[in-house]
Coordinates of C-alpha atoms in Angstrom, one line a residue:
Chain A
X1 CA -0.1 0.0 0.0
X2 CA 1.3 3.4 -1.0
X3 CA 0.4 4.9 2.3
X4 CA 2.7 2.5 4.1
X5 CA 5.7 4.6 2.8
X6 CA 4.6 7.6 4.6
X7 CA 6.6 6.8 7.7
X8 CA 9.8 6.5 5.6
X9 CA 9.3 9.5 3.2
X10 CA 6.6 11.8 4.7
X11 CA 3.1 12.6 4.0
X12 CA 3.8 15.4 1.5
X13 CA 5.5 13.2 -0.9
X14 CA 2.7 10.6 -0.7
X15 CA 0.0 13.3 -1.3
X16 CA 1.9 14.4 -4.5
X17 CA 1.9 10.8 -6.0
X18 CA -1.8 10.8 -5.5
X19 CA -2.2 14.3 -7.1
X20 CA 0.0 13.4 -10.1
X21 CA -1.8 10.2 -10.7
X22 CA -5.1 11.9 -10.9
X23 CA -3.9 13.4 -14.2
X24 CA -3.2 10.0 -15.6
X25 CA -6.3 8.2 -14.4
X26 CA -7.7 5.7 -16.9
X27 CA -4.5 5.6 -19.0
X28 CA -3.0 2.1 -19.6
X29 CA 0.7 1.4 -19.4
X30 CA 2.2 -1.9 -20.7
X31 CA 5.6 -2.8 -19.5
X32 CA 7.5 -5.4 -21.6
X33 CA 10.8 -7.0 -20.7
X34 CA 12.5 -10.4 -21.0
X35 CA 12.4 -12.1 -17.7
X36 CA 9.8 -12.3 -14.8
X37 CA 12.5 -13.2 -12.2
X38 CA 16.1 -12.4 -11.6
X39 CA 17.8 -9.2 -12.2
X40 CA 17.0 -5.7 -11.3
X41 CA 14.5 -4.9 -14.1
X42 CA 12.1 -7.8 -13.0
X43 CA 12.6 -6.8 -9.4
X44 CA 11.5 -3.1 -10.0
X45 CA 8.6 -4.2 -12.2
X46 CA 7.4 -6.5 -9.5
X47 CA 7.1 -3.7 -7.0
X48 CA 6.1 -0.9 -9.5
X49 CA 3.2 -2.5 -11.2
X50 CA 1.0 -3.0 -8.0
X51 CA 1.8 0.6 -6.9
X52 CA 0.8 2.1 -10.4
X53 CA -2.4 0.1 -10.2
X54 CA -3.2 1.3 -6.7
X55 CA -2.8 4.8 -8.0
X56 CA -5.5 4.1 -10.7
X57 CA -3.3 3.6 -13.6
X58 CA -4.1 0.4 -15.7
X59 CA -0.5 -0.9 -15.6
X60 CA 0.3 -4.3 -17.2
X61 CA 3.4 -6.4 -17.6
X62 CA 4.2 -8.8 -20.5
X63 CA 7.4 -11.0 -20.8
X64 CA 8.6 -11.9 -24.2
X65 CA 9.6 -15.4 -25.1
X66 CA 12.7 -16.7 -26.5
X67 CA 14.7 -20.0 -26.9
X68 CA 18.3 -20.6 -25.8
X69 CA 19.7 -19.1 -29.0
X70 CA 17.8 -16.0 -28.6
X71 CA 19.0 -15.5 -25.1
X72 CA 22.5 -16.3 -26.0
X73 CA 22.4 -13.4 -28.6
X74 CA 20.8 -11.1 -26.3
X75 CA 23.4 -11.7 -23.7
X76 CA 26.2 -11.0 -26.3
X77 CA 24.2 -7.7 -27.2
X78 CA 24.1 -6.9 -23.6
X79 CA 27.9 -7.5 -23.2
X80 CA 28.6 -5.5 -26.4
X81 CA 26.6 -2.6 -25.3
X82 CA 28.6 -2.5 -22.1
X83 CA 31.6 -2.3 -24.4
X84 CA 32.8 -5.9 -24.2
X85 CA 34.4 -7.6 -27.2
X86 CA 31.7 -9.8 -28.5
X87 CA 31.1 -11.0 -32.2
X88 CA 27.6 -11.1 -33.3
X89 CA 27.3 -12.9 -36.6
X90 CA 24.4 -12.1 -39.0
X91 CA 22.8 -15.5 -38.2
X92 CA 22.8 -14.4 -34.6
X93 CA 21.1 -11.1 -35.6
X94 CA 18.5 -13.1 -37.6
X95 CA 17.6 -15.1 -34.5
X96 CA 17.3 -11.7 -32.6
X97 CA 15.0 -10.0 -35.1
X98 CA 12.9 -13.2 -36.0
X99 CA 12.3 -13.8 -32.3
X100 CA 11.2 -10.1 -32.1
X101 CA 8.8 -10.6 -34.8
X102 CA 7.3 -13.8 -33.3
X103 CA 6.9 -11.9 -30.0
X104 CA 5.3 -9.1 -31.8
X105 CA 2.7 -11.4 -33.1
X106 CA 1.9 -12.9 -29.6
X107 CA 2.0 -9.6 -27.6
X108 CA -0.3 -7.0 -29.0
X109 CA 1.0 -3.6 -27.8
X110 CA -2.4 -1.7 -27.5
X111 CA -1.9 0.3 -24.2
X112 CA -1.9 4.0 -24.3
X113 CA 1.8 3.9 -23.2
X114 CA 4.0 1.1 -24.2
X115 CA 7.1 0.8 -21.9
X116 CA 9.9 -1.4 -23.4
X117 CA 12.7 -2.4 -21.0
X118 CA 16.2 -3.0 -22.5
X119 CA 17.2 -4.3 -25.9
X120 CA 15.6 -7.8 -25.9
X121 CA 12.0 -6.8 -26.8
X122 CA 13.1 -3.7 -28.9
X123 CA 11.6 -4.9 -32.1
X124 CA 8.2 -4.7 -30.7
X125 CA 8.3 -1.0 -31.8
X126 CA 7.2 -2.4 -35.2
X127 CA 3.6 -2.3 -33.9
X128 CA 3.9 1.4 -33.3
X129 CA 2.2 2.5 -36.6
X130 CA -0.7 0.3 -35.8
X131 CA -2.0 2.2 -32.9
X132 CA -1.3 5.9 -32.4
X133 CA 0.1 5.4 -28.9
X134 CA 3.2 6.5 -27.0
X135 CA 6.4 4.3 -26.9
X136 CA 9.1 4.6 -24.4
X137 CA 12.5 2.6 -24.5
X138 CA 14.0 2.2 -20.9
X139 CA 17.6 1.4 -21.3
X140 CA 19.1 0.1 -18.0
X141 CA 22.5 -0.6 -19.6
X142 CA 25.5 1.8 -19.8
X143 CA 25.8 2.2 -23.6
X144 CA 28.4 5.0 -23.5
X145 CA 31.0 2.5 -24.6
X146 CA 28.9 0.3 -26.8
X147 CA 30.4 -1.5 -29.8
X148 CA 29.5 0.8 -32.7
X149 CA 28.3 -2.1 -34.9
X150 CA 25.9 -3.3 -32.3
X151 CA 24.7 0.1 -31.3
X152 CA 23.9 1.2 -34.9
X153 CA 22.0 -2.2 -35.4
X154 CA 19.6 -1.2 -32.6
X155 CA 19.6 2.5 -33.2
X156 CA 17.4 2.4 -36.2
X157 CA 14.6 1.0 -33.8
X158 CA 15.3 3.1 -30.8
X159 CA 14.8 6.4 -32.7
X160 CA 11.3 5.3 -33.6
X161 CA 10.2 5.6 -29.9
X162 CA 8.8 8.7 -28.4
X163 CA 11.3 8.8 -25.7
X164 CA 14.1 6.9 -24.0
X165 CA 15.1 6.6 -20.3
X166 CA 18.6 6.1 -19.0
X167 CA 19.8 5.6 -15.3
X168 CA 22.8 8.1 -15.6
X169 CA 23.8 11.1 -17.8
X170 CA 27.0 9.2 -18.8
X171 CA 25.0 6.1 -19.8
X172 CA 23.4 7.6 -23.0
X173 CA 24.4 8.4 -26.4
X174 CA 23.3 11.2 -28.7
X175 CA 19.8 10.4 -30.1
X176 CA 17.3 12.5 -32.0
X177 CA 14.5 11.7 -29.5
X178 CA 14.1 12.9 -25.9
X179 CA 16.2 11.3 -23.4
X180 CA 15.2 11.2 -19.7
X181 CA 17.2 10.6 -16.7
X182 CA 15.5 8.3 -14.1
X183 CA 17.5 6.4 -11.6
X184 CA 16.3 3.0 -10.4
X185 CA 15.4 2.2 -6.9
X186 CA 14.7 -0.3 -4.4
X187 CA 11.6 -0.9 -2.2
X188 CA 12.2 -0.5 1.5
X189 CA 9.1 -2.6 2.3
X190 CA 9.9 -5.6 0.0
X191 CA 11.2 -8.9 1.5
X192 CA 14.5 -7.9 0.1
X193 CA 14.8 -4.8 2.0
X194 CA 12.5 -4.7 5.0
X195 CA 13.8 -4.8 8.6
X196 CA 14.6 -8.4 9.8
X197 CA 14.8 -9.6 13.4
X198 CA 18.1 -10.9 14.6
X199 CA 16.6 -14.3 15.1
X200 CA 15.6 -14.4 11.3
X201 CA 19.1 -13.4 10.3
X202 CA 20.6 -16.2 12.5
X203 CA 18.2 -18.8 11.2
X204 CA 19.3 -18.0 7.6
X205 CA 22.9 -18.2 8.4
X206 CA 22.4 -21.7 10.1
X207 CA 20.5 -22.7 7.0
X208 CA 23.5 -22.1 4.8
X209 CA 26.0 -23.4 7.3
X210 CA 27.6 -20.1 8.0
X211 CA 28.9 -19.4 11.6
X212 CA 28.7 -15.8 12.6
X213 CA 32.0 -16.1 14.5
X214 CA 34.1 -13.8 12.2
X215 CA 33.6 -10.9 9.9
X216 CA 31.6 -11.6 6.8
X217 CA 32.4 -10.0 3.4
X218 CA 29.6 -10.5 1.0
X219 CA 29.0 -10.0 -2.7
X220 CA 25.5 -10.8 -3.9
X221 CA 25.3 -10.9 -7.6
X222 CA 24.5 -13.3 -10.5
X223 CA 27.4 -15.4 -11.3
X224 CA 28.5 -13.2 -14.3
X225 CA 31.9 -12.5 -15.4
X226 CA 31.2 -8.7 -15.5
X227 CA 30.6 -8.9 -11.7
X228 CA 34.1 -10.2 -11.3
X229 CA 33.6 -12.9 -8.7
X230 CA 37.1 -14.2 -9.1
X231 CA 38.4 -10.6 -8.4
X232 CA 36.4 -10.8 -5.2
X233 CA 37.9 -14.0 -4.1
X234 CA 41.4 -12.5 -4.8
X235 CA 40.7 -9.4 -2.8
X236 CA 39.3 -11.5 0.2
X237 CA 42.5 -13.6 0.1
X238 CA 44.6 -10.6 0.3
X239 CA 42.6 -9.3 3.3
X240 CA 42.5 -12.7 5.1
X241 CA 46.4 -12.4 5.6
X242 CA 45.7 -9.5 8.0
X243 CA 42.0 -10.0 9.3
X244 CA 40.5 -13.4 9.9
X245 CA 37.4 -13.1 8.0
X246 CA 34.9 -15.0 5.7
X247 CA 33.6 -14.5 2.2
X248 CA 30.0 -15.1 1.0
X249 CA 29.4 -15.1 -2.8
X250 CA 25.7 -15.3 -3.1
X251 CA 23.9 -15.3 -6.4
X252 CA 21.1 -16.8 -8.4
X253 CA 20.7 -17.2 -12.0
X254 CA 18.3 -15.4 -14.5
X255 CA 16.5 -17.1 -17.1
X256 CA 18.0 -14.7 -19.8
X257 CA 21.6 -15.3 -18.7
X258 CA 23.0 -18.6 -20.2
X259 CA 26.6 -17.6 -19.2
X260 CA 26.1 -18.1 -15.4
X261 CA 26.7 -21.8 -15.2
X262 CA 30.3 -21.6 -16.6
X263 CA 31.2 -18.6 -14.3
X264 CA 29.9 -20.5 -11.2
X265 CA 32.0 -23.5 -12.2
X266 CA 35.1 -21.2 -12.2
X267 CA 34.2 -19.7 -8.9
X268 CA 33.7 -23.1 -7.3
X269 CA 37.3 -24.2 -8.5
X270 CA 38.9 -21.0 -7.2
X271 CA 37.1 -21.3 -3.7
X272 CA 38.2 -24.9 -3.4
X273 CA 40.1 -25.7 -0.2
X274 CA 39.1 -22.6 1.7
X275 CA 36.3 -23.3 4.2
X276 CA 35.7 -19.7 4.9
X277 CA 34.6 -19.1 1.3
X278 CA 30.8 -19.8 0.9
X279 CA 29.5 -20.0 -2.5
X280 CA 25.7 -19.9 -2.3
X281 CA 23.6 -20.6 -5.3
X282 CA 20.5 -19.0 -3.8
X283 CA 16.8 -19.9 -4.8
X284 CA 14.8 -16.8 -5.5
X285 CA 14.3 -16.2 -1.8
X286 CA 14.5 -12.6 -0.9
X287 CA 14.4 -12.9 2.7
X288 CA 17.6 -15.1 2.6
X289 CA 19.3 -12.4 0.6
X290 CA 18.2 -9.8 2.9
X291 CA 19.4 -11.7 6.0
X292 CA 22.8 -12.4 4.4
X293 CA 23.3 -8.8 3.5
X294 CA 22.4 -7.8 7.1
X295 CA 24.6 -10.4 8.6
X296 CA 27.6 -8.9 6.7
X297 CA 30.4 -6.7 8.0
X298 CA 31.2 -5.3 4.6
X299 CA 29.3 -5.7 1.2
X300 CA 31.2 -5.7 -2.0
X301 CA 30.3 -5.0 -5.6
X302 CA 33.4 -5.5 -7.5
X303 CA 31.9 -5.3 -11.0
X304 CA 33.9 -4.7 -14.1
X305 CA 30.8 -3.1 -15.7
X306 CA 27.6 -2.3 -14.1
X307 CA 24.2 -0.9 -14.9
X308 CA 23.1 1.0 -11.9
X309 CA 24.0 -1.5 -9.4
X310 CA 20.9 -2.2 -7.2
X311 CA 22.8 -4.5 -4.9
X312 CA 24.8 -1.5 -3.8
X313 CA 21.5 0.5 -3.1
X314 CA 20.3 -2.5 -1.1
X315 CA 23.4 -2.7 0.9
X316 CA 23.5 1.1 1.5
X317 CA 19.9 1.0 2.6
X318 CA 20.7 -1.6 5.3
X319 CA 23.4 0.7 6.7
X320 CA 26.1 -1.9 5.8
X321 CA 29.4 -0.4 4.8
X322 CA 30.1 -0.9 1.0
X323 CA 33.3 -1.4 -1.0
X324 CA 32.3 -1.1 -4.9
X325 CA 33.9 -0.5 -8.2
X326 CA 33.6 3.0 -9.5
X327 CA 31.8 1.8 -12.6
X328 CA 28.3 2.4 -14.1
X329 CA 25.9 3.9 -11.6
X330 CA 27.9 3.2 -8.5
X331 CA 29.6 6.5 -8.2
X332 CA 26.1 8.1 -8.5
X333 CA 25.3 6.1 -5.3
X334 CA 28.5 6.4 -3.4
X335 CA 30.6 9.5 -3.0
X336 CA 33.9 8.0 -2.0
X337 CA 34.7 8.1 1.7
X338 CA 31.3 9.5 2.4
X339 CA 28.8 6.9 1.6
X340 CA 31.2 4.0 1.1
X341 CA 34.5 3.3 -0.5
X342 CA 35.0 3.1 -4.3
X343 CA 37.8 1.1 -5.9
X344 CA 39.3 0.5 -9.4
X345 CA 41.3 -2.7 -8.9
X346 CA 41.6 -5.9 -6.9
X347 CA 44.4 -4.2 -4.8
X348 CA 42.2 -1.1 -4.2
X349 CA 39.3 -3.3 -3.1
X350 CA 41.4 -5.3 -0.6
X351 CA 42.8 -2.1 0.9
X352 CA 39.2 -0.7 1.3
X353 CA 38.1 -3.9 2.9
X354 CA 40.9 -3.8 5.4
X355 CA 40.1 -0.2 6.3
X356 CA 36.5 -1.0 7.0
X357 CA 37.2 -4.2 8.9
X358 CA 39.7 -2.6 11.0
X359 CA 38.0 0.6 11.7
X360 CA 34.5 -0.1 12.9
X361 CA 33.5 3.4 13.8
X362 CA 34.5 4.7 10.4
X363 CA 32.5 1.7 8.7
X364 CA 29.5 2.6 10.8
X365 CA 29.5 6.4 9.9
X366 CA 29.7 5.4 6.1
X367 CA 26.8 3.0 6.6
X368 CA 24.7 5.6 8.3
X369 CA 25.3 8.2 5.5
X370 CA 24.7 5.6 2.8
X371 CA 21.3 4.7 4.3
X372 CA 20.2 8.4 4.3
X373 CA 21.4 8.9 0.8
X374 CA 19.2 6.0 -0.4
X375 CA 16.3 7.3 1.7
X376 CA 16.5 10.6 -0.1
X377 CA 17.3 9.5 -3.6
X378 CA 16.9 5.8 -4.4
X379 CA 13.5 4.6 -3.0
X380 CA 10.7 3.2 -5.2
X381 CA 8.5 6.2 -4.2
X382 CA 10.9 8.7 -6.0
X383 CA 10.9 6.2 -8.9
X384 CA 7.1 6.1 -9.0
X385 CA 7.0 9.8 -9.0
X386 CA 9.3 10.0 -11.9
X387 CA 7.4 7.5 -13.9
X388 CA 4.3 9.4 -13.4
X389 CA 6.0 12.6 -14.6
X390 CA 7.5 10.7 -17.6
X391 CA 4.1 9.4 -18.7
X392 CA 2.7 12.9 -18.3
X393 CA 5.5 14.5 -20.4
X394 CA 4.5 12.3 -23.3
X395 CA 1.4 14.5 -23.6
X396 CA 3.1 17.9 -23.4
X397 CA 5.9 19.6 -25.3
X398 CA 6.7 22.6 -23.0
X399 CA 9.5 22.8 -20.4
X400 CA 7.1 24.2 -17.7
X401 CA 3.8 22.1 -17.5
X402 CA 1.0 23.4 -15.4
X403 CA -1.3 20.5 -14.4
Chain B
X1 CA -0.1 31.9 -3.9
X2 CA -2.7 34.5 -3.4
X3 CA -6.2 33.9 -4.8
X4 CA -8.8 36.5 -5.3
X5 CA -10.3 35.8 -1.8
X6 CA -6.8 36.3 -0.2
X7 CA -6.4 32.7 0.7
X8 CA -3.0 30.9 0.1
X9 CA -2.9 28.0 -2.1
X10 CA 0.1 25.8 -1.6
X11 CA 1.5 24.6 -4.9
X12 CA 4.3 22.2 -5.7
X13 CA 6.8 21.9 -8.4
X14 CA 8.3 18.6 -9.5
X15 CA 11.1 17.9 -12.1
X16 CA 11.8 15.4 -14.6
X17 CA 15.5 15.6 -15.8
X18 CA 16.2 15.4 -19.6
X19 CA 19.6 14.7 -21.2
X20 CA 20.5 17.1 -23.9
X21 CA 23.4 15.4 -25.4
X22 CA 25.5 18.6 -25.1
X23 CA 28.8 18.2 -23.4
X24 CA 31.9 20.3 -22.7
X25 CA 35.4 19.1 -22.0
X26 CA 37.2 22.5 -21.4
X27 CA 36.1 26.0 -20.4
X28 CA 35.8 27.4 -23.9
X29 CA 33.4 24.7 -24.8
X30 CA 31.5 25.3 -21.5
X31 CA 31.3 28.9 -22.2
X32 CA 30.1 28.4 -25.7
X33 CA 27.3 26.1 -24.6
X34 CA 26.4 28.3 -21.7
X35 CA 25.4 31.1 -24.1
X36 CA 23.1 29.0 -26.2
X37 CA 21.7 26.1 -24.1
X38 CA 17.9 26.6 -23.1
X39 CA 17.2 28.4 -19.8
X40 CA 15.9 25.1 -18.4
X41 CA 19.5 23.9 -18.6
X42 CA 20.9 26.9 -16.6
X43 CA 17.9 26.4 -14.1
X44 CA 18.7 22.8 -13.6
X45 CA 22.4 23.2 -13.0
X46 CA 22.0 26.0 -10.5
X47 CA 18.9 24.9 -8.7
X48 CA 18.7 21.2 -8.5
X49 CA 21.4 20.9 -5.7
X50 CA 19.1 22.9 -3.4
X51 CA 16.4 20.3 -3.4
X52 CA 19.1 17.6 -3.0
X53 CA 20.6 19.2 -0.1
X54 CA 18.5 17.3 2.4
X55 CA 21.0 16.1 4.7
X56 CA 24.6 16.8 5.8
X57 CA 26.3 16.0 2.5
X58 CA 29.1 17.4 0.4
X59 CA 26.7 18.6 -2.3
X60 CA 28.3 21.2 -4.4
X61 CA 26.8 24.7 -4.7
X62 CA 26.1 24.2 -8.4
X63 CA 27.2 21.9 -11.0
X64 CA 29.4 24.3 -12.8
X65 CA 31.4 24.8 -9.4
X66 CA 31.7 21.1 -8.7
X67 CA 32.9 20.3 -12.4
X68 CA 35.5 23.1 -12.2
X69 CA 36.9 21.7 -9.0
X70 CA 36.5 18.1 -9.3
X71 CA 36.8 17.4 -12.9
X72 CA 38.9 20.3 -14.3
X73 CA 40.9 20.3 -11.2
X74 CA 40.8 24.1 -10.6
X75 CA 39.7 24.8 -7.0
X76 CA 39.9 28.5 -7.3
X77 CA 37.5 28.7 -10.2
X78 CA 35.3 26.1 -8.4
X79 CA 35.2 28.4 -5.4
X80 CA 34.5 31.5 -7.4
X81 CA 31.5 29.7 -9.0
X82 CA 30.3 28.2 -5.7
X83 CA 30.2 31.6 -4.2
X84 CA 27.6 32.8 -6.8
X85 CA 24.2 32.9 -5.1
X86 CA 21.5 31.9 -7.9
X87 CA 18.7 32.7 -5.5
X88 CA 19.9 36.3 -5.4
X89 CA 19.2 36.7 -9.1
X90 CA 15.5 37.4 -10.3
X91 CA 16.0 35.9 -13.7
X92 CA 17.6 32.9 -15.3
X93 CA 19.1 35.3 -17.9
X94 CA 20.9 37.1 -15.1
X95 CA 22.1 33.8 -13.6
X96 CA 23.4 32.7 -17.0
X97 CA 25.2 36.2 -17.4
X98 CA 26.7 35.7 -13.8
X99 CA 28.2 32.2 -14.5
X100 CA 29.6 33.4 -17.8
X101 CA 31.2 36.5 -16.4
X102 CA 33.0 34.5 -13.7
X103 CA 34.3 32.0 -16.3
X104 CA 35.3 34.8 -18.7
X105 CA 37.1 36.7 -16.0
X106 CA 39.0 33.7 -14.8
X107 CA 40.1 32.8 -18.4
X108 CA 41.3 36.3 -18.9
X109 CA 43.3 36.5 -15.7
X110 CA 44.8 33.0 -15.6
X111 CA 46.4 31.7 -18.7
X112 CA 46.6 28.0 -17.5
X113 CA 42.8 27.7 -17.4
X114 CA 42.8 27.7 -21.2
X115 CA 44.9 24.6 -21.3
X116 CA 42.9 22.5 -19.0
X117 CA 40.8 19.8 -20.3
X118 CA 39.0 17.0 -18.4
X119 CA 39.7 13.3 -18.7
X120 CA 37.5 11.0 -20.9
X121 CA 34.0 10.4 -19.4
X122 CA 34.3 13.6 -17.1
X123 CA 32.9 16.0 -19.6
X124 CA 30.3 18.4 -18.4
X125 CA 26.9 17.0 -19.3
X126 CA 24.2 19.6 -19.9
X127 CA 20.9 18.6 -18.4
X128 CA 17.5 20.3 -18.4
X129 CA 14.5 20.2 -16.2
X130 CA 11.0 19.7 -17.3
X131 CA 8.9 21.2 -14.4
X132 CA 5.4 20.3 -13.4
X133 CA 3.6 22.7 -11.3
X134 CA 0.3 21.8 -9.6
X135 CA -1.9 22.9 -6.6
X136 CA -1.7 20.6 -3.5
X137 CA -4.9 20.2 -1.3
X138 CA -3.7 22.6 1.3
X139 CA -5.2 26.1 1.3
X140 CA -4.8 28.7 4.1
X141 CA -7.1 31.6 5.1
X142 CA -5.4 32.5 8.2
X143 CA -2.1 31.9 10.2
X144 CA -3.3 28.7 11.8
X145 CA -4.3 27.1 8.5
X146 CA -1.0 28.5 7.0
X147 CA 1.0 26.6 9.7
X148 CA -0.9 23.4 9.2
X149 CA -0.3 23.5 5.3
X150 CA 3.3 24.3 5.8
X151 CA 3.6 21.3 8.2
X152 CA 2.1 18.8 5.7
X153 CA 3.3 19.9 2.2
X154 CA 6.3 18.3 0.6
X155 CA 9.7 20.0 0.6
X156 CA 9.3 20.7 -3.1
X157 CA 6.3 22.9 -2.3
X158 CA 8.3 24.9 0.2
X159 CA 11.2 25.3 -2.3
X160 CA 8.7 26.4 -5.0
X161 CA 7.2 29.2 -2.8
X162 CA 10.4 30.2 -1.0
X163 CA 13.0 30.3 -3.9
X164 CA 11.4 29.9 -7.2
X165 CA 9.0 32.9 -6.7
X166 CA 11.9 35.1 -7.3
X167 CA 12.3 33.6 -10.9
X168 CA 8.5 33.4 -11.4
X169 CA 7.7 37.0 -10.1
X170 CA 11.1 38.4 -11.1
X171 CA 11.4 40.2 -7.8
X172 CA 13.3 39.7 -4.6
X173 CA 10.8 38.2 -2.5
X174 CA 9.0 34.7 -1.8
X175 CA 5.4 33.7 -1.9
X176 CA 5.1 33.2 1.9
X177 CA 6.5 36.7 2.8
X178 CA 4.5 38.1 0.1
X179 CA 1.1 36.6 1.3
X180 CA 1.9 37.2 5.0
X181 CA 2.6 40.8 4.4
X182 CA -0.1 41.7 1.9
X183 CA -3.0 39.5 3.2
X184 CA -2.4 39.1 6.9
X185 CA -0.4 42.3 7.4
X186 CA 2.3 40.4 9.1
X187 CA 5.2 42.4 7.9
X188 CA 7.6 41.4 10.6
X189 CA 7.0 37.6 9.9
X190 CA 7.3 38.2 6.2
X191 CA 10.7 40.0 6.7
X192 CA 12.1 37.1 9.0
X193 CA 11.2 34.6 6.5
X194 CA 12.6 36.4 3.7
X195 CA 15.9 36.5 5.4
X196 CA 16.3 32.8 5.7
X197 CA 19.3 31.4 3.9
X198 CA 18.9 28.1 2.2
X199 CA 22.5 27.4 2.3
X200 CA 22.5 26.9 6.1
X201 CA 19.4 24.8 6.3
X202 CA 18.8 21.3 5.2
X203 CA 15.3 20.6 3.7
X204 CA 13.5 19.6 6.9
X205 CA 15.6 22.3 8.8
X206 CA 14.2 25.0 6.5
X207 CA 10.6 23.8 7.1
X208 CA 11.4 23.9 10.9
X209 CA 12.9 27.2 10.7
X210 CA 9.9 28.8 9.1
X211 CA 7.5 27.1 11.5
X212 CA 9.4 28.3 14.4
X213 CA 9.1 31.8 13.2
X214 CA 5.5 31.5 12.8
X215 CA 4.7 29.8 15.9
X216 CA 6.5 32.4 18.0
X217 CA 3.9 34.8 16.8
X218 CA 0.9 32.5 17.7

């Protein structure tokens, strides 16, 4: 319930959500992405859709379908958009566009506003001419260093949308259509982020065979090479020489990420022989993730590339000190030495971990600042407000809109 | 805002940020774009920090100051830009001219600034605000109702009436002081509120400071 957020953000902001929604009453918004579970996009939609409906907006959510070949290509496209060297053959592009056309037949995009998330369903824009509705492409990826060939292949479709949305100013590329800046968010009342009792946290640790007898360093992420889990293990090993600690690498898999099994195998191999490294392949259980984050002394996010990095937001919200790479949206969330510590290498990560593990007061202060920063800027209520403004903006052209 | 029956309607103003694709990697480029970007860009980069200053945090005074200090690496210019008070100017045009003047003077007096360029990915990215203005449900006909409204509206509403009134009305006043003086004849209260400095208050601190002034009167 939207009013449940009042104790966190205040009555005035809740009132404004209702006032804005009045101007969109009866409008339908169709969200489309590529996975119902796993990853930040699905997580946000899971929370956002019920809130939009409560505000009187007819919000829907469809998920495109695709076989293994399709998701292999979309993973490569995802990596290439992040700037990684990937070769995408013309056969692969055929799979991508053909699957797009098949999905287009199965998912009629008839809502007043069609909200496409990320590149996987991008071809659905071909339906735009059928109904004179509004189309938004929401890009959660940092495309600033995208491989030119891959970007060009998608660009022709992107520019047919009415507007795009990026998570950071630096993530975008020049486009002849409107580009809005909307940062992602977490939900403070979801199972993943709500307060947990000490008992629940202890129970979860016992469930996974983890003793809370030494400091815990944790990285929660999909097993994905861009999240650099091997780098995390190396940083932990450097710290371990000075501070007796343990490491949790916790992650699930997403149905649109075929690479994760290979990465997990490499991680298991590297962790072999050290009983203080816990590699947890978690089921989709948000309470467990929440408990593990809350049990941690430090949370890491040592990504090589990152979208916005919602695992960082989650950690900051819980007041846990964070060590994270200065990539993607992470520097937007962490001002170095104020909300957490940023790093650019394994050595830097190890040094930051030692600083936090050996200076508890400093770590506590960073944690407190981080939580407040999230409360002000990265909660779902702010996100909801900006989506309402985004929808309203589609029906106006002026810079100052009087409602 | 005053209505015909002298009541005060609390409005709010919310922003959606738009990327313009315009970037600058040195001061010459910054100056060139400063002369031509839409007023909504100048507004965004000199005002959005005020609303973000909601707790003790090292937020810069404005984006130009932060970029000059942190990306271009010139603390002196950063400080000069930070000392410019956008709220003291009644129009966006004057704010734009003030920023341009500071940079032009710095470039003319310090040769080294002409050679400075930022590392890749640290270019100044021009953003602009699309603003949405709408009435809230709070309306005041007297001081008691005014205090009640002020206690309940969002901080965006307070900023709209306190600071953006100057740009809207193009005069050095704010809506609260204006209404208190003209409709309730509370000239002393109006003056005290007009003197509040946003730089020394967090968002909630500002609300508390106004309420304190009003409640002392009651």
